């Protein structure tokens, strides 16, 4: 399972819900505003792991681990079957793990299991999915997908993005513009300690996504998003700190021009969530 597959699932659910909501009415201007936040953590192993301990990065917003308005707790990962905890790593030693990141604001999911059975080459051993789909009364309550760093949940260390937005295309009557998106790649540290056979293939993948959508008429609309993910592939045993490949994308999709009269008409001073 990779990033593209996860995106297809998330966006397919979103589109289906929007079509269902819009099917009972007829509108000519922007309407049916919604936000969607999603978090995925996926661990796969082709052979059993023994005495396995992981410290896996969690998305952080306002200094706490969360996905949108949903706070992440050890209970969010209860289906794993081993022992789980959420810890804040600093430069001090935690248990038998000495963090080397030096990032005092990093939050990690600690997972330990004595024996983790194989999932096979095409199956998921450990999968956590958290989704929050919300209808909002005004686009002023949209998620900040243009500048999510510091405003929405991201993995730490924070990605570095250009100060200027990407070039826009597909402007329609000044009502909205299409943004090509900004991509940033970085290394994200995590801890993995387990024993296994030399040929074992382990994959760890995690994604946090935030998006906004609206309808225009009943058969069109707009959608924009940001997403932050990391991916790690490894063969054989692992004993210590590792670096996963992180990819951050923001300012991606179609954005309304809120100063346009069409949008001003739907931004009511009395419209609150």
PDB file of N, CA and C in Angstrom, residues 81-175:
ATOM      1  N   UNK A  81      -2.529  -4.904  19.674  1.00  0.00           N
ATOM      2  CA  UNK A  81      -2.372  -6.147  20.418  1.00  0.00           C
ATOM      3  C   UNK A  81      -1.163  -6.163  21.330  1.00  0.00           C
ATOM      4  N   UNK A  82      -0.188  -5.283  21.095  1.00  0.00           N
ATOM      5  CA  UNK A  82       0.948  -5.185  21.992  1.00  0.00           C
ATOM      6  C   UNK A  82       0.723  -4.050  22.971  1.00  0.00           C
ATOM      7  N   UNK A  83       1.798  -3.536  23.553  1.00  0.00           N
ATOM      8  CA  UNK A  83       1.680  -2.391  24.449  1.00  0.00           C
ATOM      9  C   UNK A  83       1.976  -1.118  23.661  1.00  0.00           C
ATOM     10  N   UNK A  84       1.151  -0.089  23.876  1.00  0.00           N
ATOM     11  CA  UNK A  84       1.322   1.170  23.157  1.00  0.00           C
ATOM     12  C   UNK A  84       1.303   2.335  24.149  1.00  0.00           C
ATOM     13  N   UNK A  85       2.021   3.380  23.798  1.00  0.00           N
ATOM     14  CA  UNK A  85       2.027   4.591  24.601  1.00  0.00           C
ATOM     15  C   UNK A  85       2.400   5.745  23.687  1.00  0.00           C
ATOM     16  N   UNK A  86       2.070   6.961  24.099  1.00  0.00           N
ATOM     17  CA  UNK A  86       2.453   8.158  23.350  1.00  0.00           C
ATOM     18  C   UNK A  86       3.404   8.946  24.237  1.00  0.00           C
ATOM     19  N   UNK A  87       4.589   9.224  23.710  1.00  0.00           N
ATOM     20  CA  UNK A  87       5.632   9.878  24.496  1.00  0.00           C
ATOM     21  C   UNK A  87       6.184  11.062  23.735  1.00  0.00           C
ATOM     22  N   UNK A  88       6.682  12.020  24.505  1.00  0.00           N
ATOM     23  CA  UNK A  88       7.341  13.185  23.935  1.00  0.00           C
ATOM     24  C   UNK A  88       8.838  13.018  24.106  1.00  0.00           C
ATOM     25  N   UNK A  89       9.562  12.874  23.023  1.00  0.00           N
ATOM     26  CA  UNK A  89      10.988  12.629  23.090  1.00  0.00           C
ATOM     27  C   UNK A  89      11.757  13.933  23.194  1.00  0.00           C
ATOM     28  N   UNK A  90      12.690  13.938  24.126  1.00  0.00           N
ATOM     29  CA  UNK A  90      13.602  15.067  24.272  1.00  0.00           C
ATOM     30  C   UNK A  90      15.014  14.532  24.188  1.00  0.00           C
ATOM     31  N   UNK A  91      15.967  15.324  24.618  1.00  0.00           N
ATOM     32  CA  UNK A  91      17.348  14.859  24.603  1.00  0.00           C
ATOM     33  C   UNK A  91      17.648  13.939  25.774  1.00  0.00           C
ATOM     34  N   UNK A  92      16.694  13.806  26.695  1.00  0.00           N
ATOM     35  CA  UNK A  92      16.891  12.897  27.809  1.00  0.00           C
ATOM     36  C   UNK A  92      16.556  11.469  27.393  1.00  0.00           C
ATOM     37  N   UNK A  93      17.130  10.518  28.088  1.00  0.00           N
ATOM     38  CA  UNK A  93      16.886   9.110  27.779  1.00  0.00           C
ATOM     39  C   UNK A  93      15.472   8.722  28.190  1.00  0.00           C
ATOM     40  N   UNK A  94      14.772   7.985  27.306  1.00  0.00           N
ATOM     41  CA  UNK A  94      13.430   7.470  27.586  1.00  0.00           C
ATOM     42  C   UNK A  94      13.505   5.951  27.536  1.00  0.00           C
ATOM     43  N   UNK A  95      13.316   5.299  28.691  1.00  0.00           N
ATOM     44  CA  UNK A  95      13.430   3.847  28.735  1.00  0.00           C
ATOM     45  C   UNK A  95      14.828   3.433  28.310  1.00  0.00           C
ATOM     46  N   UNK A  96      14.921   2.528  27.345  1.00  0.00           N
ATOM     47  CA  UNK A  96      16.197   2.076  26.808  1.00  0.00           C
ATOM     48  C   UNK A  96      16.534   2.789  25.503  1.00  0.00           C
ATOM     49  N   UNK A  97      15.807   3.853  25.207  1.00  0.00           N
ATOM     50  CA  UNK A  97      16.005   4.562  23.944  1.00  0.00           C
ATOM     51  C   UNK A  97      16.590   5.930  24.221  1.00  0.00           C
ATOM     52  N   UNK A  98      17.658   6.259  23.560  1.00  0.00           N
ATOM     53  CA  UNK A  98      18.249   7.581  23.673  1.00  0.00           C
ATOM     54  C   UNK A  98      17.983   8.348  22.378  1.00  0.00           C
ATOM     55  N   UNK A  99      17.048   9.292  22.367  1.00  0.00           N
ATOM     56  CA  UNK A  99      16.741  10.037  21.146  1.00  0.00           C
ATOM     57  C   UNK A  99      17.957  10.811  20.651  1.00  0.00           C
ATOM     58  N   UNK A 100      18.097  10.885  19.348  1.00  0.00           N
ATOM     59  CA  UNK A 100      19.224  11.584  18.749  1.00  0.00           C
ATOM     60  C   UNK A 100      18.762  12.762  17.910  1.00  0.00           C
ATOM     61  N   UNK A 101      17.463  13.044  17.889  1.00  0.00           N
ATOM     62  CA  UNK A 101      16.950  14.097  17.022  1.00  0.00           C
ATOM     63  C   UNK A 101      17.180  15.482  17.601  1.00  0.00           C
ATOM     64  N   UNK A 102      17.167  15.611  18.929  1.00  0.00           N
ATOM     65  CA  UNK A 102      17.317  16.910  19.550  1.00  0.00           C
ATOM     66  C   UNK A 102      16.099  17.797  19.385  1.00  0.00           C
ATOM     67  N   UNK A 103      14.997  17.253  18.897  1.00  0.00           N
ATOM     68  CA  UNK A 103      13.776  18.037  18.688  1.00  0.00           C
ATOM     69  C   UNK A 103      12.841  17.789  19.860  1.00  0.00           C
ATOM     70  N   UNK A 104      12.751  18.735  20.767  1.00  0.00           N
ATOM     71  CA  UNK A 104      12.018  18.525  22.006  1.00  0.00           C
ATOM     72  C   UNK A 104      10.510  18.543  21.811  1.00  0.00           C
ATOM     73  N   UNK A 105      10.034  18.943  20.652  1.00  0.00           N
ATOM     74  CA  UNK A 105       8.595  18.991  20.415  1.00  0.00           C
ATOM     75  C   UNK A 105       8.086  17.777  19.652  1.00  0.00           C
ATOM     76  N   UNK A 106       8.924  16.751  19.494  1.00  0.00           N
ATOM     77  CA  UNK A 106       8.527  15.565  18.733  1.00  0.00           C
ATOM     78  C   UNK A 106       7.720  14.605  19.598  1.00  0.00           C
ATOM     79  N   UNK A 107       6.576  14.182  19.084  1.00  0.00           N
ATOM     80  CA  UNK A 107       5.739  13.185  19.750  1.00  0.00           C
ATOM     81  C   UNK A 107       5.801  11.884  18.966  1.00  0.00           C
ATOM     82  N   UNK A 108       5.907  10.765  19.706  1.00  0.00           N
ATOM     83  CA  UNK A 108       6.057   9.452  19.080  1.00  0.00           C
ATOM     84  C   UNK A 108       5.063   8.456  19.680  1.00  0.00           C
ATOM     85  N   UNK A 109       4.631   7.529  18.855  1.00  0.00           N
ATOM     86  CA  UNK A 109       3.888   6.363  19.306  1.00  0.00           C
ATOM     87  C   UNK A 109       4.896   5.270  19.644  1.00  0.00           C
ATOM     88  N   UNK A 110       4.888   4.823  20.893  1.00  0.00           N
ATOM     89  CA  UNK A 110       5.750   3.710  21.280  1.00  0.00           C
ATOM     90  C   UNK A 110       4.951   2.420  21.191  1.00  0.00           C
ATOM     91  N   UNK A 111       5.465   1.472  20.444  1.00  0.00           N
ATOM     92  CA  UNK A 111       4.817   0.170  20.271  1.00  0.00           C
ATOM     93  C   UNK A 111       5.813  -0.924  20.636  1.00  0.00           C
ATOM     94  N   UNK A 112       5.393  -1.861  21.475  1.00  0.00           N
ATOM     95  CA  UNK A 112       6.223  -3.025  21.755  1.00  0.00           C
ATOM     96  C   UNK A 112       5.369  -4.286  21.665  1.00  0.00           C
ATOM     97  N   UNK A 113       5.913  -5.315  21.007  1.00  0.00           N
ATOM     98  CA  UNK A 113       5.234  -6.606  20.913  1.00  0.00           C
ATOM     99  C   UNK A 113       6.297  -7.700  20.934  1.00  0.00           C
ATOM    100  N   UNK A 114       6.033  -8.766  21.687  1.00  0.00           N
ATOM    101  CA  UNK A 114       7.012  -9.850  21.780  1.00  0.00           C
ATOM    102  C   UNK A 114       7.135 -10.610  20.470  1.00  0.00           C
ATOM    103  N   UNK A 115       5.991 -10.883  19.844  1.00  0.00           N
ATOM    104  CA  UNK A 115       5.991 -11.619  18.573  1.00  0.00           C
ATOM    105  C   UNK A 115       4.977 -10.990  17.626  1.00  0.00           C
ATOM    106  N   UNK A 116       5.463 -10.526  16.496  1.00  0.00           N
ATOM    107  CA  UNK A 116       4.596  -9.950  15.480  1.00  0.00           C
ATOM    108  C   UNK A 116       4.578 -10.890  14.284  1.00  0.00           C
ATOM    109  N   UNK A 117       3.433 -11.555  14.017  1.00  0.00           N
ATOM    110  CA  UNK A 117       3.388 -12.526  12.922  1.00  0.00           C
ATOM    111  C   UNK A 117       3.506 -11.855  11.573  1.00  0.00           C
ATOM    112  N   UNK A 118       3.816 -12.661  10.571  1.00  0.00           N
ATOM    113  CA  UNK A 118       3.951 -12.144   9.214  1.00  0.00           C
ATOM    114  C   UNK A 118       2.592 -11.746   8.658  1.00  0.00           C
ATOM    115  N   UNK A 119       2.607 -10.748   7.776  1.00  0.00           N
ATOM    116  CA  UNK A 119       1.367 -10.328   7.128  1.00  0.00           C
ATOM    117  C   UNK A 119       1.279 -10.831   5.705  1.00  0.00           C
ATOM    118  N   UNK A 120       2.381 -11.373   5.154  1.00  0.00           N
ATOM    119  CA  UNK A 120       2.385 -11.770   3.764  1.00  0.00           C
ATOM    120  C   UNK A 120       2.788 -10.592   2.892  1.00  0.00           C
ATOM    121  N   UNK A 121       3.025 -10.849   1.644  1.00  0.00           N
ATOM    122  CA  UNK A 121       3.550  -9.810   0.755  1.00  0.00           C
ATOM    123  C   UNK A 121       2.498  -8.790   0.343  1.00  0.00           C
ATOM    124  N   UNK A 122       1.211  -9.119   0.445  1.00  0.00           N
ATOM    125  CA  UNK A 122       0.177  -8.223  -0.065  1.00  0.00           C
ATOM    126  C   UNK A 122      -0.855  -7.856   1.008  1.00  0.00           C
ATOM    127  N   UNK A 123      -0.572  -8.160   2.253  1.00  0.00           N
ATOM    128  CA  UNK A 123      -1.541  -7.901   3.310  1.00  0.00           C
ATOM    129  C   UNK A 123      -0.967  -6.929   4.332  1.00  0.00           C
ATOM    130  N   UNK A 124      -1.852  -6.325   5.095  1.00  0.00           N
ATOM    131  CA  UNK A 124      -1.462  -5.371   6.113  1.00  0.00           C
ATOM    132  C   UNK A 124      -1.466  -6.034   7.479  1.00  0.00           C
ATOM    133  N   UNK A 125      -0.354  -5.919   8.196  1.00  0.00           N
ATOM    134  CA  UNK A 125      -0.271  -6.491   9.532  1.00  0.00           C
ATOM    135  C   UNK A 125      -0.883  -5.553  10.567  1.00  0.00           C
ATOM    136  N   UNK A 126      -0.607  -4.276  10.442  1.00  0.00           N
ATOM    137  CA  UNK A 126      -1.070  -3.300  11.423  1.00  0.00           C
ATOM    138  C   UNK A 126      -1.527  -2.065  10.668  1.00  0.00           C
ATOM    139  N   UNK A 127      -2.810  -1.746  10.758  1.00  0.00           N
ATOM    140  CA  UNK A 127      -3.361  -0.607  10.032  1.00  0.00           C
ATOM    141  C   UNK A 127      -4.248   0.206  10.962  1.00  0.00           C
ATOM    142  N   UNK A 128      -3.946   1.495  11.083  1.00  0.00           N
ATOM    143  CA  UNK A 128      -4.768   2.439  11.834  1.00  0.00           C
ATOM    144  C   UNK A 128      -5.250   3.511  10.875  1.00  0.00           C
ATOM    145  N   UNK A 129      -6.549   3.773  10.862  1.00  0.00           N
ATOM    146  CA  UNK A 129      -7.128   4.813  10.024  1.00  0.00           C
ATOM    147  C   UNK A 129      -8.071   5.659  10.873  1.00  0.00           C
ATOM    148  N   UNK A 130      -7.862   6.968  10.873  1.00  0.00           N
ATOM    149  CA  UNK A 130      -8.717   7.895  11.601  1.00  0.00           C
ATOM    150  C   UNK A 130      -9.197   8.955  10.628  1.00  0.00           C
ATOM    151  N   UNK A 131     -10.517   9.097  10.493  1.00  0.00           N
ATOM    152  CA  UNK A 131     -11.107  10.043   9.555  1.00  0.00           C
ATOM    153  C   UNK A 131     -12.079  10.960  10.278  1.00  0.00           C
ATOM    154  N   UNK A 132     -12.113  12.219   9.847  1.00  0.00           N
ATOM    155  CA  UNK A 132     -13.072  13.183  10.391  1.00  0.00           C
ATOM    156  C   UNK A 132     -13.581  14.039   9.240  1.00  0.00           C
ATOM    157  N   UNK A 133     -14.840  13.814   8.856  1.00  0.00           N
ATOM    158  CA  UNK A 133     -15.486  14.557   7.765  1.00  0.00           C
ATOM    159  C   UNK A 133     -16.518  15.494   8.382  1.00  0.00           C
ATOM    160  N   UNK A 134     -16.412  16.793   8.073  1.00  0.00           N
ATOM    161  CA  UNK A 134     -17.265  17.788   8.710  1.00  0.00           C
ATOM    162  C   UNK A 134     -17.826  18.755   7.680  1.00  0.00           C
ATOM    163  N   UNK A 135     -19.153  19.004   7.725  1.00  0.00           N
ATOM    164  CA  UNK A 135     -19.746  20.081   6.937  1.00  0.00           C
ATOM    165  C   UNK A 135     -19.622  21.380   7.720  1.00  0.00           C
ATOM    166  N   UNK A 136     -19.186  22.450   7.060  1.00  0.00           N
ATOM    167  CA  UNK A 136     -19.058  23.759   7.697  1.00  0.00           C
ATOM    168  C   UNK A 136     -19.949  24.751   6.970  1.00  0.00           C
ATOM    169  N   UNK A 137     -20.357  25.803   7.679  1.00  0.00           N
ATOM    170  CA  UNK A 137     -21.325  26.743   7.122  1.00  0.00           C
ATOM    171  C   UNK A 137     -20.703  27.807   6.228  1.00  0.00           C
ATOM    172  N   UNK A 138     -19.401  27.962   6.290  1.00  0.00           N
ATOM    173  CA  UNK A 138     -18.739  29.016   5.539  1.00  0.00           C
ATOM    174  C   UNK A 138     -17.336  28.575   5.142  1.00  0.00           C
ATOM    175  N   UNK A 139     -16.843  29.018   3.988  1.00  0.00           N
ATOM    176  CA  UNK A 139     -15.457  28.686   3.603  1.00  0.00           C
ATOM    177  C   UNK A 139     -14.420  29.322   4.509  1.00  0.00           C
ATOM    178  N   UNK A 140     -14.831  30.276   5.352  1.00  0.00           N
ATOM    179  CA  UNK A 140     -13.902  30.856   6.316  1.00  0.00           C
ATOM    180  C   UNK A 140     -13.447  29.830   7.346  1.00  0.00           C
ATOM    181  N   UNK A 141     -14.158  28.705   7.434  1.00  0.00           N
ATOM    182  CA  UNK A 141     -13.802  27.634   8.374  1.00  0.00           C
ATOM    183  C   UNK A 141     -13.037  26.502   7.700  1.00  0.00           C
ATOM    184  N   UNK A 142     -12.578  26.728   6.476  1.00  0.00           N
ATOM    185  CA  UNK A 142     -11.781  25.732   5.780  1.00  0.00           C
ATOM    186  C   UNK A 142     -10.456  25.485   6.506  1.00  0.00           C
ATOM    187  N   UNK A 143      -9.901  24.285   6.326  1.00  0.00           N
ATOM    188  CA  UNK A 143      -8.564  23.953   6.779  1.00  0.00           C
ATOM    189  C   UNK A 143      -7.554  24.774   5.977  1.00  0.00           C
ATOM    190  N   UNK A 144      -6.456  25.182   6.626  1.00  0.00           N
ATOM    191  CA  UNK A 144      -5.410  25.937   5.935  1.00  0.00           C
ATOM    192  C   UNK A 144      -4.503  24.966   5.180  1.00  0.00           C
ATOM    193  N   UNK A 145      -4.848  24.708   3.927  1.00  0.00           N
ATOM    194  CA  UNK A 145      -4.046  23.790   3.115  1.00  0.00           C
ATOM    195  C   UNK A 145      -2.950  24.502   2.344  1.00  0.00           C
ATOM    196  N   UNK A 146      -2.984  25.845   2.338  1.00  0.00           N
ATOM    197  CA  UNK A 146      -1.933  26.619   1.669  1.00  0.00           C
ATOM    198  C   UNK A 146      -0.710  26.733   2.568  1.00  0.00           C
ATOM    199  N   UNK A 147      -0.917  27.056   3.839  1.00  0.00           N
ATOM    200  CA  UNK A 147       0.179  27.214   4.805  1.00  0.00           C
ATOM    201  C   UNK A 147      -0.093  26.367   6.043  1.00  0.00           C
ATOM    202  N   UNK A 148      -0.076  25.053   5.904  1.00  0.00           N
ATOM    203  CA  UNK A 148      -0.411  24.190   7.049  1.00  0.00           C
ATOM    204  C   UNK A 148       0.674  24.137   8.119  1.00  0.00           C
ATOM    205  N   UNK A 149       1.919  24.416   7.768  1.00  0.00           N
ATOM    206  CA  UNK A 149       2.985  24.357   8.764  1.00  0.00           C
ATOM    207  C   UNK A 149       2.744  25.437   9.819  1.00  0.00           C
ATOM    208  N   UNK A 150       2.579  25.027  11.058  1.00  0.00           N
ATOM    209  CA  UNK A 150       2.262  25.935  12.138  1.00  0.00           C
ATOM    210  C   UNK A 150       0.778  26.129  12.359  1.00  0.00           C
ATOM    211  N   UNK A 151      -0.045  25.641  11.427  1.00  0.00           N
ATOM    212  CA  UNK A 151      -1.494  25.821  11.534  1.00  0.00           C
ATOM    213  C   UNK A 151      -2.274  24.507  11.545  1.00  0.00           C
ATOM    214  N   UNK A 152      -1.715  23.459  10.956  1.00  0.00           N
ATOM    215  CA  UNK A 152      -2.382  22.156  10.888  1.00  0.00           C
ATOM    216  C   UNK A 152      -1.406  21.070  11.337  1.00  0.00           C
ATOM    217  N   UNK A 153      -1.885  19.836  11.409  1.00  0.00           N
ATOM    218  CA  UNK A 153      -1.062  18.724  11.876  1.00  0.00           C
ATOM    219  C   UNK A 153      -0.042  18.308  10.816  1.00  0.00           C
ATOM    220  N   UNK A 154       1.230  18.228  11.208  1.00  0.00           N
ATOM    221  CA  UNK A 154       2.299  17.746  10.342  1.00  0.00           C
ATOM    222  C   UNK A 154       3.243  16.892  11.177  1.00  0.00           C
ATOM    223  N   UNK A 155       4.051  16.082  10.507  1.00  0.00           N
ATOM    224  CA  UNK A 155       5.093  15.327  11.186  1.00  0.00           C
ATOM    225  C   UNK A 155       6.301  16.244  11.436  1.00  0.00           C
ATOM    226  N   UNK A 156       7.011  15.955  12.523  1.00  0.00           N
ATOM    227  CA  UNK A 156       8.198  16.733  12.869  1.00  0.00           C
ATOM    228  C   UNK A 156       9.454  15.938  12.547  1.00  0.00           C
ATOM    229  N   UNK A 157      10.550  16.596  12.165  1.00  0.00           N
ATOM    230  CA  UNK A 157      10.717  18.046  12.101  1.00  0.00           C
ATOM    231  C   UNK A 157       9.868  18.677  10.996  1.00  0.00           C
ATOM    232  N   UNK A 158       9.462  19.931  11.229  1.00  0.00           N
ATOM    233  CA  UNK A 158       8.585  20.606  10.285  1.00  0.00           C
ATOM    234  C   UNK A 158       9.242  20.729   8.907  1.00  0.00           C
ATOM    235  N   UNK A 159       8.456  20.562   7.853  1.00  0.00           N
ATOM    236  CA  UNK A 159       9.000  20.740   6.509  1.00  0.00           C
ATOM    237  C   UNK A 159       9.314  22.203   6.231  1.00  0.00           C
ATOM    238  N   UNK A 160      10.281  22.417   5.373  1.00  0.00           N
ATOM    239  CA  UNK A 160      10.642  23.760   4.941  1.00  0.00           C
ATOM    240  C   UNK A 160      10.066  23.968   3.544  1.00  0.00           C
ATOM    241  N   UNK A 161       9.214  24.974   3.390  1.00  0.00           N
ATOM    242  CA  UNK A 161       8.565  25.226   2.104  1.00  0.00           C
ATOM    243  C   UNK A 161       8.903  26.631   1.638  1.00  0.00           C
ATOM    244  N   UNK A 162       8.847  26.884   0.317  1.00  0.00           N
ATOM    245  CA  UNK A 162       9.134  28.223  -0.201  1.00  0.00           C
ATOM    246  C   UNK A 162       8.148  29.255   0.346  1.00  0.00           C
ATOM    247  N   UNK A 163       8.622  30.497   0.465  1.00  0.00           N
ATOM    248  CA  UNK A 163       7.767  31.558   0.989  1.00  0.00           C
ATOM    249  C   UNK A 163       6.681  31.944   0.001  1.00  0.00           C
ATOM    250  N   UNK A 164       6.933  31.778  -1.295  1.00  0.00           N
ATOM    251  CA  UNK A 164       5.957  32.165  -2.315  1.00  0.00           C
ATOM    252  C   UNK A 164       5.154  30.965  -2.764  1.00  0.00           C
ATOM    253  N   UNK A 165       3.911  31.198  -3.158  1.00  0.00           N
ATOM    254  CA  UNK A 165       3.037  30.138  -3.638  1.00  0.00           C
ATOM    255  C   UNK A 165       3.409  29.760  -5.069  1.00  0.00           C
ATOM    256  N   UNK A 166       3.025  28.559  -5.501  1.00  0.00           N
ATOM    257  CA  UNK A 166       3.322  28.158  -6.877  1.00  0.00           C
ATOM    258  C   UNK A 166       2.476  28.938  -7.879  1.00  0.00           C
ATOM    259  N   UNK A 167       2.886  28.874  -9.130  1.00  0.00           N
ATOM    260  CA  UNK A 167       2.118  29.516 -10.185  1.00  0.00           C
ATOM    261  C   UNK A 167       0.726  28.896 -10.275  1.00  0.00           C
ATOM    262  N   UNK A 168      -0.278  29.719 -10.590  1.00  0.00           N
ATOM    263  CA  UNK A 168      -1.651  29.242 -10.678  1.00  0.00           C
ATOM    264  C   UNK A 168      -2.093  29.175 -12.128  1.00  0.00           C
ATOM    265  N   UNK A 169      -2.952  28.216 -12.406  1.00  0.00           N
ATOM    266  CA  UNK A 169      -3.481  28.038 -13.754  1.00  0.00           C
ATOM    267  C   UNK A 169      -4.982  27.817 -13.664  1.00  0.00           C
ATOM    268  N   UNK A 170      -5.654  27.881 -14.794  1.00  0.00           N
ATOM    269  CA  UNK A 170      -7.066  27.543 -14.850  1.00  0.00           C
ATOM    270  C   UNK A 170      -7.960  28.512 -14.112  1.00  0.00           C
ATOM    271  N   UNK A 171      -7.613  29.793 -14.102  1.00  0.00           N
ATOM    272  CA  UNK A 171      -8.458  30.778 -13.437  1.00  0.00           C
ATOM    273  C   UNK A 171      -9.777  30.915 -14.195  1.00  0.00           C
ATOM    274  N   UNK A 172     -10.911  30.838 -13.481  1.00  0.00           N
ATOM    275  CA  UNK A 172     -12.222  30.902 -14.109  1.00  0.00           C
ATOM    276  C   UNK A 172     -12.975  32.126 -13.616  1.00  0.00           C
ATOM    277  N   UNK A 173     -13.084  33.143 -14.473  1.00  0.00           N
ATOM    278  CA  UNK A 173     -13.870  34.334 -14.155  1.00  0.00           C
ATOM    279  C   UNK A 173     -13.455  34.945 -12.822  1.00  0.00           C
ATOM    280  N   UNK A 174     -12.188  34.786 -12.448  1.00  0.00           N
ATOM    281  CA  UNK A 174     -11.647  35.322 -11.204  1.00  0.00           C
ATOM    282  C   UNK A 174     -12.319  34.737  -9.962  1.00  0.00           C
ATOM    283  N   UNK A 175     -13.141  33.697 -10.103  1.00  0.00           N
ATOM    284  CA  UNK A 175     -13.829  33.103  -8.954  1.00  0.00           C
ATOM    285  C   UNK A 175     -12.941  32.130  -8.194  1.00  0.00           C
TER     286      UNK A 175
END
